[in-house]
DNA sequence: TTGTATGCGTTATCAT
DNA sequence: ATGATAACGCATACAA
């Protein structure tokens, strides 16, 4: 059967046909191997031949098909970054930081939101496995979830945990939440506070564990007995902050200070306070984390635990890349921590 | 010549070797073609054979290599989304919306920040071309930049413009900024304002053109003569808002109302005002866009032009997908607009 | 119904 | 220094 090319009847010149090395080779009058050598700067190509090839490339406007390169190199030069929600400025900022180190090194960063749902995390990890991602940055919802952990394990992909930890099993990068929280509580104690509430989320994560440990240690150090009812640890949502702050302030023995730990929590807490006609620091002192523009322009501006989320992203990327480079040798488990800082503003008063 | 397989001498059982269809086929005792048919659900495969294959797949934990699939199908199932900065909640929200429609359809969304630099936009477009992206969502800095436009053209990739337009040359999706701005200005006029300033950025974009046109039309309709010195149109940065609002309020004839159009602008404008001891709406009325949680919890809360950024992302994705599906037929140019809404709060006073 | 062989766009090995 | 050719992992036209 005569094979007829189904031509689209286009004029000569620019055609819609995808171009390949072959087209370039033909145009330059060389072999495909030579074209490949030129673009990969393999030494030992004649100067004028190289010139001809480059001219042909410019002429046709060809760019090598990365998918084809990858299938040969059995790499994808792609990194997956999984977190709960890109709308959280913390993750957006980390993404930005990571992008800055991956891009120049030829890696494509793919960020994706799991909405904190572990089944979705598993799907995403599997997706990245099918796409043969070279590495993963993981900020998962629950470090102990077995489905997620086995998805990670079976993926066989190099990974680092960001703001999360897998015990001694994986390299992790995080802010010093223990130090940050501890410093905040010490500050509150110095200002005379005894009843300190904490609103936050992230059960099953390093971040919550460290924050809680810091609070407990600080209370113990001051010989204050902690009131478990002042701990509201179930969500990072604004709505949760809105509800819980009102429940806390509605108690017969309300807290005199609240740690509001989570970016999206703050608007909720503030409007909850507004809604019940409570003011800060008049009725209650407030410290939030992370520091945001919102925290700084509220009236009054809010004392905040600050850390550099962009640096976190950069470090995660750099560490992961290093790990990928040494994929053959043992996956040395390390732990990185960046410092936090207490930004004093006007939302804490001495009592 | 005897071909010797270079075996790595590993123990049986789990090896680090990447697995392929061949491994699965061998394990199931069938051919590679059959395995392929099973996973692609090609009809006409014996029920028990299919079962055997599936068992083998589960057994080995194999997932088809998407890169290899793509190189055959000459598709990547990847979409690029280019905008200025993922830290802008507007883009984060659009990304979230788009992700929601691409994911279920098997497309991978890759968002990337250009920092508003056109050379970077060109690089990103070329990058997506090398990666053989199937589609592009573009929110570029300047619609008229020739380098960017020719990068788009030579890419040959299907694309839509989001919050941007290319005259009649490309499909665009955007909010009704004319309507939104017009409504805001009419509201200010009703409240007795005559001197209305506008702080915003985005020269060379649909968004600024529409906002400016709305302001001019509204002023003309009210027989008010516009003061060009009340127009501060050079940046979306918080810092710019901080400076310009102080310059405006420092004039001998300051505006009585300011349109602050740009999410990051608002914190700058508010702290600029705070810095010079001016209050709103006492000293000046304020309307911002887009609506954010920040706008709603400031004291007093700020009247805002609101539109659904997530919907914008969803629509861009849906429209682009449709366009990709019909890539053969003509790239019909359409224009989509979603409504805006004026959220009345307490930052505008009658004068 | 299933197997075999070829091609997708590269790169690398082996000739020349 | 350059060309021919075999992989890479998969899907499909064709053969059986």
XYZ file of C-alpha atoms (C1' of nucleotides) in Angstrom:
734
model
C 0.000 0.000 0.000
C 1.439 3.304 -1.048
C 2.029 5.451 1.977
C 0.800 8.921 1.294
C 1.939 11.698 3.525
C -1.097 13.529 4.699
C 0.220 16.954 3.917
C -1.757 19.899 5.115
C -1.241 21.727 1.897
C 0.727 24.489 3.476
C 2.973 26.795 1.558
C 6.664 26.088 1.580
C 8.669 27.876 4.253
C 7.483 27.597 7.805
C 5.633 24.353 8.304
C 3.870 23.158 11.394
C 5.867 19.941 11.342
C 7.896 19.474 14.448
C 11.543 19.766 13.700
C 14.219 17.423 14.926
C 17.946 16.949 14.805
C 17.461 15.346 11.445
C 16.092 18.490 9.917
C 18.971 20.471 11.285
C 21.516 17.888 10.171
C 20.089 17.844 6.687
C 19.966 21.625 6.513
C 23.583 21.843 7.605
C 24.691 18.930 5.474
C 26.047 16.958 8.403
C 24.962 13.951 10.420
C 22.699 14.032 13.435
C 25.566 12.993 15.646
C 27.466 16.094 14.711
C 24.540 18.342 15.501
C 24.256 16.676 18.860
C 27.937 17.168 19.498
C 27.691 20.834 18.669
C 24.825 21.650 20.992
C 26.384 19.626 23.758
C 29.729 21.256 23.189
C 31.525 17.967 22.841
C 35.125 18.851 21.945
C 36.512 17.769 18.620
C 34.142 19.350 16.151
C 35.572 21.338 13.268
C 35.168 25.050 13.735
C 33.463 25.700 10.418
C 31.269 22.627 10.697
C 30.156 23.868 14.084
C 29.418 27.229 12.580
C 27.336 25.666 9.821
C 25.394 23.671 12.358
C 24.722 26.676 14.528
C 23.570 28.597 11.499
C 21.183 25.812 10.598
C 19.837 25.759 14.130
C 19.177 29.470 14.111
C 17.780 29.196 10.632
C 15.200 26.634 11.522
C 14.672 27.786 15.081
C 15.206 24.302 16.443
C 15.488 23.519 20.126
C 16.362 20.013 21.300
C 13.440 18.044 22.656
C 14.141 17.717 26.343
C 11.835 14.732 26.675
C 13.969 12.847 24.193
C 17.149 13.922 25.919
C 15.727 12.814 29.203
C 14.629 9.438 27.994
C 18.214 8.781 27.011
C 19.806 10.240 30.074
C 17.063 8.628 32.142
C 16.565 11.798 34.092
C 13.855 14.399 33.903
C 15.563 17.414 35.377
C 12.327 17.979 37.200
C 11.744 18.446 40.913
C 8.441 18.108 42.698
C 7.493 20.245 45.659
C 4.466 19.100 47.608
C 2.755 21.213 50.259
C -0.763 22.008 51.321
C -1.670 25.152 49.457
C 0.187 27.541 47.202
C -2.053 30.356 48.419
C -0.277 30.183 51.737
C 2.364 32.901 51.321
C 4.818 30.724 53.197
C 4.796 28.117 50.445
C 4.669 30.700 47.711
C 7.786 32.240 49.176
C 9.560 28.922 49.572
C 8.669 28.106 45.988
C 10.183 31.373 44.880
C 13.354 30.641 46.784
C 13.670 27.128 45.421
C 12.943 28.265 41.872
C 15.921 30.573 42.153
C 18.346 27.727 42.666
C 16.753 25.102 40.438
C 16.277 27.297 37.395
C 19.917 28.229 36.825
C 20.869 24.594 37.206
C 18.463 23.482 34.521
C 15.891 21.922 36.772
C 12.196 22.525 36.460
C 10.387 23.024 39.734
C 6.828 21.779 39.868
C 4.948 22.898 42.943
C 1.679 21.291 43.789
C -0.938 21.681 46.443
C -2.336 18.696 48.302
C -4.866 20.666 50.343
C -3.412 18.776 53.256
C -5.145 15.599 52.117
C -2.914 12.585 52.430
C -4.547 10.614 49.625
C -3.755 13.554 47.401
C -0.181 13.544 48.675
C 0.101 9.908 47.697
C -1.319 10.667 44.263
C 1.130 13.479 43.782
C 4.080 11.367 44.816
C 2.989 8.655 42.406
C 2.503 11.268 39.736
C 6.032 12.486 40.215
C 7.202 8.920 40.055
C 5.487 8.381 36.719
C 7.026 11.600 35.513
C 10.378 10.333 36.745
C 11.091 13.370 38.891
C 14.705 13.556 40.002
C 13.860 14.863 43.428
C 11.128 15.793 45.838
C 10.733 18.496 48.450
C 8.113 17.394 50.903
C 6.067 19.441 53.325
C 3.464 16.829 54.046
C 0.526 17.064 56.414
C 1.395 14.222 58.749
C 4.826 12.738 59.126
C 3.470 9.500 60.515
C 1.025 8.630 57.791
C 1.957 5.203 56.510
C 0.389 5.478 53.070
C 2.390 8.589 52.373
C 5.568 7.146 53.774
C 5.339 4.048 51.656
C 4.528 6.136 48.599
C 7.750 7.994 49.264
C 9.651 4.783 49.783
C 8.423 3.017 46.675
C 9.068 6.103 44.570
C 12.767 5.665 45.092
C 13.142 9.387 44.448
C 15.682 11.454 46.337
C 13.915 13.779 48.710
C 14.248 16.232 51.560
C 11.710 17.201 54.161
C 10.967 20.896 54.473
C 9.533 22.102 57.783
C 8.954 18.424 58.454
C 11.088 15.563 59.718
C 11.194 11.811 59.328
C 13.030 11.032 62.491
C 16.528 10.007 61.538
C 15.464 8.672 58.176
C 15.622 11.740 56.003
C 17.367 15.018 55.615
C 15.270 17.906 56.831
C 15.372 21.663 56.560
C 13.352 23.837 58.892
C 13.201 27.000 60.908
C 14.136 26.868 64.555
C 10.585 26.757 65.819
C 11.649 25.652 69.254
C 13.884 28.664 69.630
C 11.365 31.041 68.112
C 8.494 29.926 70.272
C 10.625 29.743 73.366
C 11.797 33.297 72.848
C 8.227 34.483 72.352
C 7.031 32.823 75.546
C 9.974 34.117 77.540
C 9.106 37.582 76.322
C 5.508 37.144 77.440
C 6.676 35.904 80.828
C 8.893 38.926 81.247
C 5.891 41.086 80.502
C 4.104 39.420 83.368
C 1.936 36.930 81.519
C 1.006 33.682 83.240
C -1.885 32.372 81.197
C -0.629 31.925 77.657
C -2.772 30.352 74.964
C -1.594 28.850 71.704
C -3.643 28.580 68.547
C -2.044 26.583 65.762
C -2.352 23.494 63.588
C -0.190 20.814 62.066
C -0.515 17.826 64.341
C 1.968 15.189 63.398
C 4.547 17.667 62.228
C 7.914 18.742 63.472
C 6.689 22.309 63.627
C 3.915 21.668 66.103
C 6.053 19.346 68.189
C 8.772 21.930 68.532
C 6.378 24.748 69.306
C 4.621 22.717 71.948
C 7.849 21.552 73.505
C 9.073 25.137 73.662
C 5.898 26.305 75.357
C 6.014 23.488 77.887
C 9.685 24.007 78.629
C 9.184 27.734 79.066
C 6.230 27.237 81.387
C 8.108 24.647 83.397
C 11.137 26.903 83.654
C 8.899 29.615 85.100
C 7.175 27.193 87.437
C 3.879 28.012 85.786
C 1.390 25.213 85.452
C 0.165 24.935 81.901
C -3.569 24.853 81.258
C -4.360 22.296 78.532
C -7.559 24.161 77.725
C -5.484 27.065 76.449
C -4.070 24.870 73.705
C -6.003 24.982 70.470
C -3.982 22.864 68.106
C -6.305 21.636 65.406
C -6.054 23.779 62.326
C -4.263 26.506 60.441
C -7.465 27.860 58.897
C -8.596 31.436 59.421
C -12.011 30.128 60.379
C -10.477 28.069 63.158
C -8.681 31.090 64.534
C -11.892 33.067 64.404
C -13.759 30.468 66.443
C -11.097 29.496 68.906
C -10.058 32.997 69.885
C -13.656 33.735 70.766
C -13.971 30.548 72.775
C -10.763 31.370 74.591
C -11.737 34.941 75.346
C -15.210 33.858 76.356
C -13.863 31.694 79.184
C -14.342 32.761 82.790
C -10.527 32.694 83.065
C -9.358 33.848 79.642
C -5.696 33.915 78.678
C -3.801 37.177 78.954
C -1.736 36.391 75.890
C -2.198 34.344 72.749
C 0.361 32.821 70.432
C -1.206 32.754 66.999
C 1.056 30.468 64.976
C 0.128 30.174 61.338
C -0.096 32.819 58.619
C -3.726 32.313 57.733
C -4.708 32.066 61.377
C -3.958 35.711 62.126
C -6.736 37.320 60.077
C -9.163 34.921 61.717
C -7.967 35.662 65.205
C -8.004 39.395 64.652
C -11.499 39.458 63.219
C -12.683 37.095 65.934
C -11.410 39.583 68.483
C -12.986 42.471 66.591
C -16.233 40.595 66.398
C -16.520 40.272 70.155
C -15.334 43.790 70.752
C -12.048 42.772 72.303
C -8.928 44.760 71.595
C -5.265 43.937 71.645
C -3.162 44.437 73.575
C -5.818 45.904 75.852
C -7.806 42.759 76.429
C -5.194 40.279 75.348
C -1.625 40.334 74.129
C -0.824 38.786 70.764
C 2.223 37.263 69.121
C 1.986 35.774 65.663
C 4.071 33.720 63.291
C 5.285 34.042 60.615
C 5.823 37.744 60.235
C 3.830 39.229 57.353
C 3.007 42.611 55.949
C -0.426 42.205 57.456
C 1.073 41.787 60.913
C 3.044 44.967 60.501
C 0.245 47.240 59.288
C -2.498 46.181 61.639
C -3.435 48.635 64.380
C -1.574 48.135 66.509
C 1.145 46.267 64.647
C 1.718 42.771 65.916
C 4.794 41.317 67.554
C 5.893 38.412 65.401
C 8.192 35.431 65.226
C 9.996 35.883 61.937
C 12.034 33.563 59.770
C 13.176 33.691 56.198
C 10.888 31.423 54.200
C 12.696 32.166 50.978
C 15.960 31.020 52.490
C 14.205 27.858 53.564
C 13.230 27.209 49.961
C 16.725 27.957 48.727
C 18.312 25.650 51.237
C 15.924 22.822 50.534
C 16.725 23.119 46.849
C 20.467 23.272 47.356
C 20.531 20.358 49.766
C 18.334 18.260 47.518
C 20.508 18.958 44.498
C 23.577 17.914 46.429
C 21.814 14.747 47.464
C 20.857 14.002 43.872
C 24.419 14.515 42.708
C 25.599 11.923 45.187
C 22.733 9.573 44.642
C 25.070 6.622 44.341
C 26.694 6.997 47.704
C 24.718 6.707 50.903
C 21.912 9.199 51.423
C 23.590 10.883 54.344
C 20.916 12.138 56.738
C 21.409 15.730 57.820
C 19.397 18.312 59.686
C 19.419 21.999 58.822
C 17.863 24.767 60.847
C 17.602 28.466 60.150
C 17.254 31.009 62.929
C 14.139 32.857 63.978
C 13.841 36.346 65.324
C 11.269 38.012 67.578
C 10.100 41.259 66.035
C 8.872 43.447 68.856
C 5.889 45.628 68.029
C 2.916 46.844 69.968
C 0.615 43.909 70.493
C 2.095 42.803 73.820
C 1.582 44.789 76.956
C 3.015 44.451 80.422
C 0.548 43.282 83.026
C 30.140 -10.217 17.941
C 28.872 -11.649 21.179
C 26.869 -9.080 23.017
C 27.458 -9.309 26.721
C 25.015 -7.737 29.052
C 26.860 -5.632 31.515
C 25.203 -6.943 34.642
C 25.771 -5.127 37.893
C 26.039 -8.310 39.834
C 23.314 -7.416 42.268
C 21.439 -9.930 44.346
C 18.056 -11.063 43.148
C 15.058 -9.310 44.602
C 14.688 -5.544 44.638
C 17.314 -3.929 42.474
C 17.914 -0.271 41.847
C 17.588 -0.838 38.111
C 14.792 1.141 36.577
C 12.013 -1.110 35.481
C 10.352 -0.981 32.122
C 7.585 -2.663 30.192
C 10.042 -5.406 29.391
C 10.441 -6.363 33.011
C 6.714 -6.479 33.466
C 6.196 -8.427 30.252
C 8.796 -10.970 31.255
C 7.370 -11.273 34.753
C 3.892 -11.846 33.345
C 5.096 -14.086 30.573
C 3.658 -11.930 27.814
C 4.989 -9.474 25.285
C 5.567 -5.803 25.835
C 2.772 -4.943 23.432
C 0.301 -6.762 25.615
C 1.412 -4.930 28.720
C 1.004 -1.665 26.892
C -2.485 -2.675 25.763
C -3.489 -3.524 29.291
C -2.450 -0.250 30.853
C -3.974 1.708 27.999
C -7.146 -0.324 28.214
C -7.062 -1.231 24.570
C -9.995 -3.603 24.038
C -9.351 -7.159 22.942
C -7.035 -8.428 25.638
C -7.850 -11.776 27.220
C -9.284 -11.396 30.683
C -6.846 -13.698 32.421
C -3.885 -12.354 30.505
C -4.867 -8.892 31.621
C -5.088 -10.143 35.165
C -1.639 -11.661 34.951
C -0.249 -8.420 33.600
C -1.857 -6.344 36.302
C -0.514 -8.710 38.911
C 2.958 -8.343 37.489
C 2.636 -4.575 37.498
C 1.598 -4.534 41.137
C 4.255 -7.052 41.920
C 7.064 -5.002 40.529
C 5.532 -1.651 41.306
C 6.001 -0.448 37.801
C 4.590 2.811 36.474
C 4.886 3.701 32.800
C 7.512 6.306 32.025
C 5.559 9.345 30.976
C 8.515 10.829 29.146
C 8.631 7.781 26.918
C 4.906 7.879 26.373
C 5.098 11.522 25.530
C 7.919 11.189 23.087
C 5.757 8.790 21.118
C 2.593 10.788 21.394
C 4.646 13.928 20.783
C 2.913 15.649 23.622
C 4.085 16.489 27.096
C 0.826 16.899 28.953
C 2.451 19.883 30.524
C 1.186 23.453 30.677
C 3.275 26.498 31.489
C 1.914 29.454 33.405
C 4.038 32.576 33.358
C 3.445 35.566 35.581
C 5.492 37.993 37.613
C 5.647 36.504 41.088
C 4.057 33.541 42.791
C 4.158 35.441 46.069
C 1.441 37.678 44.737
C -1.688 36.021 46.154
C -3.496 36.787 42.930
C -1.234 34.479 40.968
C -1.118 31.899 43.708
C -4.894 31.807 43.635
C -5.065 31.594 39.850
C -2.527 28.786 39.972
C -4.689 26.959 42.449
C -7.722 27.366 40.229
C -5.921 26.210 37.122
C -4.360 23.253 38.928
C -7.856 22.100 39.750
C -8.812 21.689 36.123
C -5.494 20.509 34.706
C -4.802 17.831 37.299
C -7.901 15.709 36.712
C -7.272 15.855 32.988
C -3.761 14.531 33.330
C -1.936 17.750 32.683
C 0.906 19.009 34.788
C 0.819 22.701 35.542
C 4.162 24.426 35.843
C 3.950 27.929 37.205
C 6.921 30.197 36.980
C 7.776 33.678 38.040
C 9.425 36.133 35.683
C 9.768 38.944 38.208
C 8.208 41.058 35.515
C 11.438 40.961 33.509
C 10.794 40.448 29.837
C 14.087 38.745 29.109
C 13.113 36.228 31.720
C 9.728 35.834 30.091
C 11.450 35.068 26.822
C 13.679 32.534 28.558
C 10.697 30.871 30.160
C 8.792 30.676 26.898
C 11.832 29.131 25.235
C 12.189 26.758 28.148
C 8.619 25.615 27.727
C 9.264 25.206 24.047
C 12.251 22.955 24.728
C 10.129 21.004 27.156
C 7.447 20.776 24.470
C 4.718 22.218 26.631
C 1.272 21.660 25.179
C -0.013 25.031 26.253
C 0.812 28.321 27.880
C -1.090 30.682 30.125
C 0.479 34.091 29.870
C 0.278 37.024 32.219
C 3.177 38.950 30.827
C 4.472 42.321 31.920
C 4.027 44.223 28.688
C 1.738 43.192 25.893
C 3.652 45.205 23.338
C 7.120 43.835 23.927
C 8.352 42.505 20.626
C 10.896 40.044 21.982
C 8.248 38.377 24.074
C 5.720 38.374 21.277
C 8.103 36.756 18.873
C 9.115 34.207 21.492
C 5.446 33.319 21.764
C 5.076 33.170 18.021
C 8.084 30.990 17.356
C 7.122 28.641 20.149
C 4.108 27.542 18.189
C 2.488 26.589 21.467
C -1.224 27.078 22.042
C -1.756 29.835 24.528
C -4.240 32.122 26.225
C -3.680 35.492 27.781
C -4.773 35.887 31.376
C -5.494 39.416 32.593
C -3.750 40.472 29.442
C -4.756 40.868 25.805
C -3.091 40.699 22.430
C -5.534 42.826 20.538
C -7.525 40.524 18.324
C -4.725 38.015 18.002
C -5.262 35.813 21.002
C -7.911 34.525 23.310
C -7.951 36.351 26.595
C -9.516 35.836 29.991
C -9.764 38.679 32.442
C -11.816 40.372 35.088
C -14.008 43.282 34.084
C -11.619 45.942 35.272
C -13.409 48.654 33.375
C -16.658 47.872 35.124
C -15.030 47.449 38.503
C -13.103 50.683 38.378
C -16.015 52.579 36.924
C -18.265 51.396 39.721
C -15.685 52.407 42.311
C -15.318 55.887 40.876
C -19.061 56.367 40.558
C -19.341 55.447 44.218
C -16.725 58.012 45.129
C -18.506 60.647 43.061
C -21.761 59.898 44.839
C -19.966 60.378 48.112
C -18.998 63.822 46.950
C -15.422 63.234 45.839
C -13.994 65.341 43.038
C -10.269 64.824 43.338
C -9.640 61.125 42.905
C -6.141 59.696 42.718
C -5.116 56.346 41.346
C -2.052 54.388 42.359
C -1.330 51.312 40.285
C 1.115 49.673 37.928
C 1.131 47.525 34.835
C 1.751 49.883 31.952
C 1.260 48.120 28.683
C -1.403 45.807 30.024
C -5.080 45.436 29.456
C -5.673 45.888 33.153
C -4.183 49.352 33.386
C -5.771 50.455 30.118
C -9.215 49.466 31.288
C -8.801 51.010 34.711
C -7.582 54.265 33.248
C -10.318 54.360 30.655
C -12.914 53.763 33.370
C -11.542 56.583 35.485
C -11.461 58.979 32.546
C -14.946 58.072 31.424
C -16.318 58.453 34.927
C -14.671 61.830 35.372
C -15.904 63.003 31.993
C -19.412 61.800 32.762
C -19.353 63.887 35.903
C -17.871 66.873 34.118
C -14.902 66.762 36.427
C -11.560 67.664 34.976
C -9.004 65.026 35.698
C -5.698 66.014 37.241
C -2.871 64.055 35.626
C -0.770 64.595 38.718
C -3.153 62.387 40.669
C -2.221 59.436 38.481
C 0.605 57.320 39.820
C 0.863 54.458 37.400
C 4.352 53.088 37.617
C 4.499 50.082 39.870
C 2.668 47.446 41.859
C 5.294 47.359 44.591
C 4.461 48.095 48.206
C 7.371 50.516 48.304
C 5.892 52.481 45.427
C 2.582 52.764 47.231
C 4.389 53.901 50.344
C 6.174 56.700 48.497
C 3.421 57.841 46.188
C 0.699 58.078 48.787
C 2.920 60.364 50.806
C 3.705 62.487 47.789
C 0.037 62.717 46.970
C -1.015 63.609 50.501
C 1.839 66.065 50.783
C 0.518 68.153 47.904
C -1.042 71.547 48.557
C -4.183 70.178 46.898
C -4.235 66.530 47.925
C -6.823 64.089 46.614
C -9.854 63.344 48.757
C -9.929 59.746 47.610
C -7.395 57.211 46.393
C -7.861 54.133 44.292
C -5.167 51.714 45.334
C -5.186 49.059 42.631
C -2.814 46.184 43.247
C -2.653 43.677 46.079
C 0.841 44.448 47.218
C 0.259 48.169 46.908
C -2.202 48.310 49.793
C 0.182 47.559 52.660
C 2.495 50.209 51.276
C -0.215 52.821 50.974
C -1.564 52.109 54.437
C 1.800 52.313 56.107
C 2.649 55.409 54.083
C -0.468 57.016 55.478
C 0.337 55.819 58.988
C 3.851 57.141 58.653
C 2.690 60.692 57.967
C -0.035 60.514 60.589
C -2.883 60.558 58.108
C -5.952 58.452 58.713
C -8.582 57.007 56.451
C -11.282 57.819 55.779
C -10.681 60.928 57.893
C -7.980 62.473 55.772
C -8.585 60.518 52.621
C -10.971 57.874 51.382
C -9.587 54.581 50.119
C -10.721 51.894 47.722
C -8.476 48.975 46.949
C -8.303 46.052 44.584
C -8.337 43.096 44.700
C -10.188 42.308 47.885
C -8.032 40.469 50.430
C -8.249 39.373 54.000
C -5.917 42.220 54.835
C -8.364 44.730 53.385
C -11.143 43.329 55.509
C -9.362 43.299 58.860
C -7.651 46.651 58.711
C -9.091 49.365 60.928
C -11.248 50.534 59.433
C -11.880 47.790 56.882
C -11.354 48.889 53.324
C -13.881 49.136 50.524
C -12.656 46.908 47.755
C -13.147 45.924 44.157
C -13.462 42.162 44.290
C -13.221 39.480 41.640
C -12.734 35.765 41.776
C -9.106 35.066 40.939
C -9.556 31.340 41.325
C -12.315 31.373 38.736
C -10.005 33.286 36.453
C -7.457 30.485 36.750
C -10.082 27.825 36.174
C -11.404 29.534 33.098
C -7.999 30.110 31.615
C -7.256 26.420 32.056
C -10.550 25.272 30.593
C -10.341 27.574 27.618
C -6.751 26.621 26.932
C -7.569 22.925 27.072
C -10.374 23.402 24.612
C -8.040 25.282 22.346
C -5.479 22.491 22.552
C -8.086 19.903 21.712
C -8.932 21.763 18.548
C -5.418 22.642 17.670
C -5.919 21.584 14.076
C -8.770 23.899 13.310
C -8.328 27.645 13.411
C -7.369 29.140 16.755
C -10.643 30.976 17.187
C -10.002 34.191 19.100
C -12.359 34.743 21.988
C -12.611 37.136 24.886
C -13.840 36.125 28.319
C -14.605 38.465 31.167
C -15.693 37.728 34.699
C -17.641 40.249 36.780
C -16.335 42.409 39.572
C -18.131 43.544 42.663
C -17.701 46.573 44.894
C -17.501 45.507 48.525
C -18.604 48.459 50.609
C -16.808 48.872 53.912
C -15.709 51.826 55.952
C -12.816 53.445 54.183
C -14.892 55.867 52.131
C -16.636 58.823 53.703
C -19.072 61.354 52.332
C -17.646 64.833 51.923
C -6.038 -12.498 20.917
C -1.144 -11.983 21.058
C 3.686 -11.300 19.388
C 7.119 -8.735 16.481
C 9.019 -4.901 14.670
C 9.383 -0.091 13.919
C 9.478 4.703 15.204
C 9.399 8.761 18.426
C 14.073 12.464 19.072
C 18.047 12.218 21.237
C 22.963 10.701 22.640
C 26.798 7.634 22.646
C 29.553 3.927 20.757
C 31.852 2.290 17.155
C 33.659 2.713 12.767
C 35.825 5.282 9.202
C 36.812 14.985 12.739
C 32.679 12.905 11.175
C 29.102 9.365 9.919
C 26.308 5.312 10.763
C 23.789 2.925 14.180
C 22.157 1.175 18.440
C 20.013 2.177 22.389
C 16.499 4.805 25.842
C 10.952 3.141 27.203
C 6.877 2.976 25.200
C 2.826 2.484 21.630
C 1.113 0.821 17.494
C 0.758 -1.128 12.687
C 1.216 -5.329 11.035
C 1.792 -10.234 11.085
C 0.491 -14.521 12.913
